[in-house]
Tab-separated table of C-alpha atoms and ligand atoms in Angstrom:
chain	number	residue	atom	x	y	z
A	1	MET	CA	-5.268	23.755	-3.781
A	2	PRO	CA	-5.390	22.473	-7.367
A	3	GLY	CA	-1.590	22.455	-7.752
A	4	LEU	CA	-1.251	19.785	-5.081
A	5	GLU	CA	-4.022	17.662	-6.612
A	6	ASP	CA	-2.258	17.788	-9.981
A	7	LEU	CA	0.975	16.674	-8.350
A	8	TYR	CA	-0.813	13.812	-6.588
A	9	ARG	CA	-2.468	12.709	-9.844
A	10	GLU	CA	0.928	12.762	-11.523
A	11	ILE	CA	2.493	10.593	-8.791
A	12	ILE	CA	-0.344	8.060	-9.022
A	13	LEU	CA	-0.159	7.885	-12.837
A	14	ASP	CA	3.625	7.589	-12.751
A	15	HIS	CA	3.453	4.560	-10.458
A	16	TYR	CA	0.655	3.058	-12.573
A	17	ARG	CA	2.598	3.458	-15.827
A	18	ASN	CA	6.014	2.567	-14.390
A	19	PRO	CA	5.301	0.144	-11.552
A	20	ARG	CA	8.246	-0.286	-9.163
A	21	ASN	CA	9.439	-3.716	-8.043
A	22	LYS	CA	7.237	-5.508	-10.549
A	23	GLY	CA	7.722	-9.262	-10.836
A	24	GLU	CA	8.206	-12.374	-8.747
A	25	LEU	CA	10.718	-13.742	-6.264
A	26	PRO	CA	11.609	-17.425	-5.824
A	27	VAL	CA	9.500	-19.094	-3.116
A	28	PRO	CA	11.225	-19.975	-0.853
A	29	PRO	CA	13.114	-18.026	0.432
A	30	ALA	CA	10.468	-15.408	-0.349
A	31	HIS	CA	6.873	-15.724	0.832
A	32	LYS	CA	3.944	-15.098	-1.444
A	33	ALA	CA	0.604	-13.598	-0.483
A	34	GLU	CA	-2.393	-12.987	-2.689
A	35	GLY	CA	-5.231	-10.547	-2.330
A	36	HIS	CA	-8.186	-9.583	-4.412
A	37	ASN	CA	-10.886	-6.991	-4.334
A	38	PRO	CA	-13.997	-8.482	-5.940
A	39	LEU	CA	-15.789	-5.133	-5.870
A	40	CYS	CA	-13.396	-3.754	-8.471
A	41	GLY	CA	-11.658	-6.869	-9.843
A	42	ASP	CA	-8.221	-5.895	-8.521
A	43	GLU	CA	-5.695	-8.693	-7.972
A	44	ILE	CA	-2.378	-8.398	-6.176
A	45	GLU	CA	0.432	-10.878	-5.527
A	46	VAL	CA	3.121	-9.806	-3.084
A	47	TYR	CA	6.443	-11.646	-2.863
A	48	VAL	CA	8.337	-10.637	0.228
A	49	GLU	CA	11.714	-11.836	1.481
A	50	VAL	CA	12.562	-11.085	5.086
A	51	VAL	CA	16.178	-11.418	6.215
A	52	ASP	CA	17.159	-10.645	9.821
A	53	GLY	CA	13.912	-8.754	10.438
A	54	VAL	CA	14.323	-6.568	7.350
A	55	VAL	CA	12.278	-6.523	4.145
A	56	ALA	CA	15.302	-7.494	2.056
A	57	ASP	CA	13.353	-7.717	-1.192
A	58	ILE	CA	9.803	-7.321	-2.418
A	59	LYS	CA	8.123	-7.840	-5.769
A	60	VAL	CA	4.553	-7.255	-6.760
A	61	ARG	CA	2.403	-8.594	-9.563
A	62	GLY	CA	-1.150	-7.683	-10.214
A	63	GLN	CA	-3.852	-6.333	-12.395
A	64	GLY	CA	-6.680	-3.952	-11.826
A	65	CYS	CA	-7.484	-0.281	-11.600
A	66	SER	CA	-4.923	2.511	-11.471
A	67	ILE	CA	-5.515	3.104	-7.746
A	68	SER	CA	-4.808	-0.500	-6.734
A	69	GLN	CA	-1.781	-0.890	-9.010
A	70	SER	CA	-0.192	2.453	-8.169
A	71	SER	CA	-0.810	1.849	-4.466
A	72	ALA	CA	0.973	-1.524	-4.836
A	73	SER	CA	3.930	0.139	-6.533
A	74	MET	CA	4.149	2.868	-3.890
A	75	MET	CA	3.825	0.283	-1.121
A	76	SER	CA	6.682	-1.811	-2.524
A	77	SER	CA	9.069	1.124	-2.789
A	78	ALA	CA	8.034	2.442	0.638
A	79	VAL	CA	8.758	-0.783	2.553
A	80	LYS	CA	11.747	-2.200	0.654
A	81	GLY	CA	14.811	-2.136	2.886
A	82	LYS	CA	12.769	-1.205	5.966
A	83	SER	CA	12.563	-3.353	9.070
A	84	VAL	CA	9.423	-5.456	9.432
A	85	ASP	CA	8.417	-3.254	12.388
A	86	GLU	CA	8.765	-0.093	10.300
A	87	ALA	CA	6.836	-1.719	7.451
A	88	ARG	CA	4.001	-2.631	9.806
A	89	LYS	CA	3.966	0.924	11.179
A	90	LEU	CA	3.691	2.208	7.638
A	91	VAL	CA	0.763	-0.152	6.972
A	92	ARG	CA	-0.998	1.208	10.065
A	93	ALA	CA	-0.291	4.819	9.107
A	94	PHE	CA	-1.500	4.280	5.546
A	95	LYS	CA	-4.691	2.534	6.641
A	96	ALA	CA	-5.295	5.270	9.201
A	97	MET	CA	-5.017	7.860	6.433
A	98	MET	CA	-7.529	5.846	4.403
A	99	SER	CA	-10.010	5.790	7.283
A	100	ILE	CA	-9.710	9.432	8.337
A	101	HIS	CA	-12.810	10.339	6.357
A	102	GLU	CA	-14.957	7.631	7.950
A	103	HIS	CA	-13.819	8.477	11.445
A	104	ALA	CA	-13.518	12.231	11.081
A	105	LEU	CA	-16.563	12.929	13.209
A	106	GLU	CA	-15.515	10.547	15.943
A	107	ALA	CA	-11.944	11.883	16.259
A	108	ASP	CA	-10.954	8.272	16.747
A	109	ALA	CA	-7.710	8.319	18.725
A	110	GLU	CA	-6.837	4.668	18.143
A	111	ASN	CA	-6.625	5.269	14.399
A	112	GLU	CA	-4.070	8.003	14.881
A	113	PRO	CA	-0.904	7.013	13.041
A	114	ASP	CA	2.422	7.083	14.856
A	115	ALA	CA	3.680	10.637	14.662
A	116	ASP	CA	7.126	9.499	13.519
A	117	VAL	CA	5.829	7.689	10.430
A	118	LYS	CA	6.303	9.768	7.287
A	119	LEU	CA	4.002	8.863	4.413
A	120	GLY	CA	5.814	10.904	1.743
A	121	ASP	CA	4.506	10.130	-1.740
A	122	LEU	CA	1.845	7.903	-0.218
A	123	GLU	CA	0.033	11.135	0.651
A	124	ALA	CA	-0.868	11.199	-3.042
A	125	LEU	CA	-3.509	8.549	-2.331
A	126	ARG	CA	-5.149	10.580	0.424
A	127	GLY	CA	-7.721	11.911	-2.053
A	128	VAL	CA	-9.088	8.371	-2.463
A	129	VAL	CA	-10.944	8.687	0.862
A	130	LYS	CA	-13.370	10.979	-0.930
A	131	PHE	CA	-14.437	7.961	-3.004
A	132	PRO	CA	-15.288	5.247	-0.454
A	133	PRO	CA	-15.669	2.383	-3.003
A	134	ARG	CA	-12.058	2.966	-4.059
A	135	ILE	CA	-10.619	2.788	-0.534
A	136	LYS	CA	-10.480	-1.022	-0.804
A	137	CYS	CA	-8.512	-0.615	-4.057
A	138	ALA	CA	-5.913	1.505	-2.252
A	139	THR	CA	-5.649	-0.684	0.863
A	140	LEU	CA	-5.589	-4.064	-0.971
A	141	PRO	CA	-1.801	-4.124	-1.557
A	142	TRP	CA	-1.201	-3.155	2.083
A	143	ASN	CA	-3.462	-5.881	3.439
A	144	THR	CA	-1.726	-8.344	1.108
A	145	LEU	CA	1.673	-7.152	2.370
A	146	THR	CA	0.505	-7.796	5.944
A	147	LEU	CA	-0.395	-11.383	4.991
A	148	GLY	CA	3.044	-11.816	3.424
A	149	LEU	CA	4.848	-10.365	6.456
A	150	ASP	CA	2.815	-12.581	8.792
A	151	GLU	CA	3.885	-15.635	6.808
A	152	ALA	CA	7.497	-14.515	6.517
A	153	THR	CA	7.787	-13.898	10.260
A	154	GLY	CA	5.607	-16.816	11.336
A	155	SER	CA	3.194	-14.592	13.260
B	201	ZN	ZN1	-9.778	-0.999	-7.937
């Protein structure tokens, strides 16, 4: 289905060229988490502010390949305004999508994402699973978000 692949490429490039929620937030009240992927040289800084269990604001800075930077942009727009629980569900669903290829033969039930989690534009990154070295590029912003949420919620 080449039409869909073109659309996905367009979404990824759009987020790479026009990154959403780019910048920094004052710490505190925001929490900052850093992640890097030495295999590719990607670096991500996530600033997340949690108010009453909701991701009230999020900013991302970083440098690296188009997959890591567009994934960071998509992540920031996907979780902003969501509850921390919803954000964590989204992290699980995204990482499950990224591991479907590895676990395809095992039909690994514990990696099944929650059925009620909608990935939307994040589906654009699904094609990355065909290139295993790039999976870490795509998941880096999400792992960094998890660190930030853990700090912000003291868990
Ligand atoms: Zn990368």
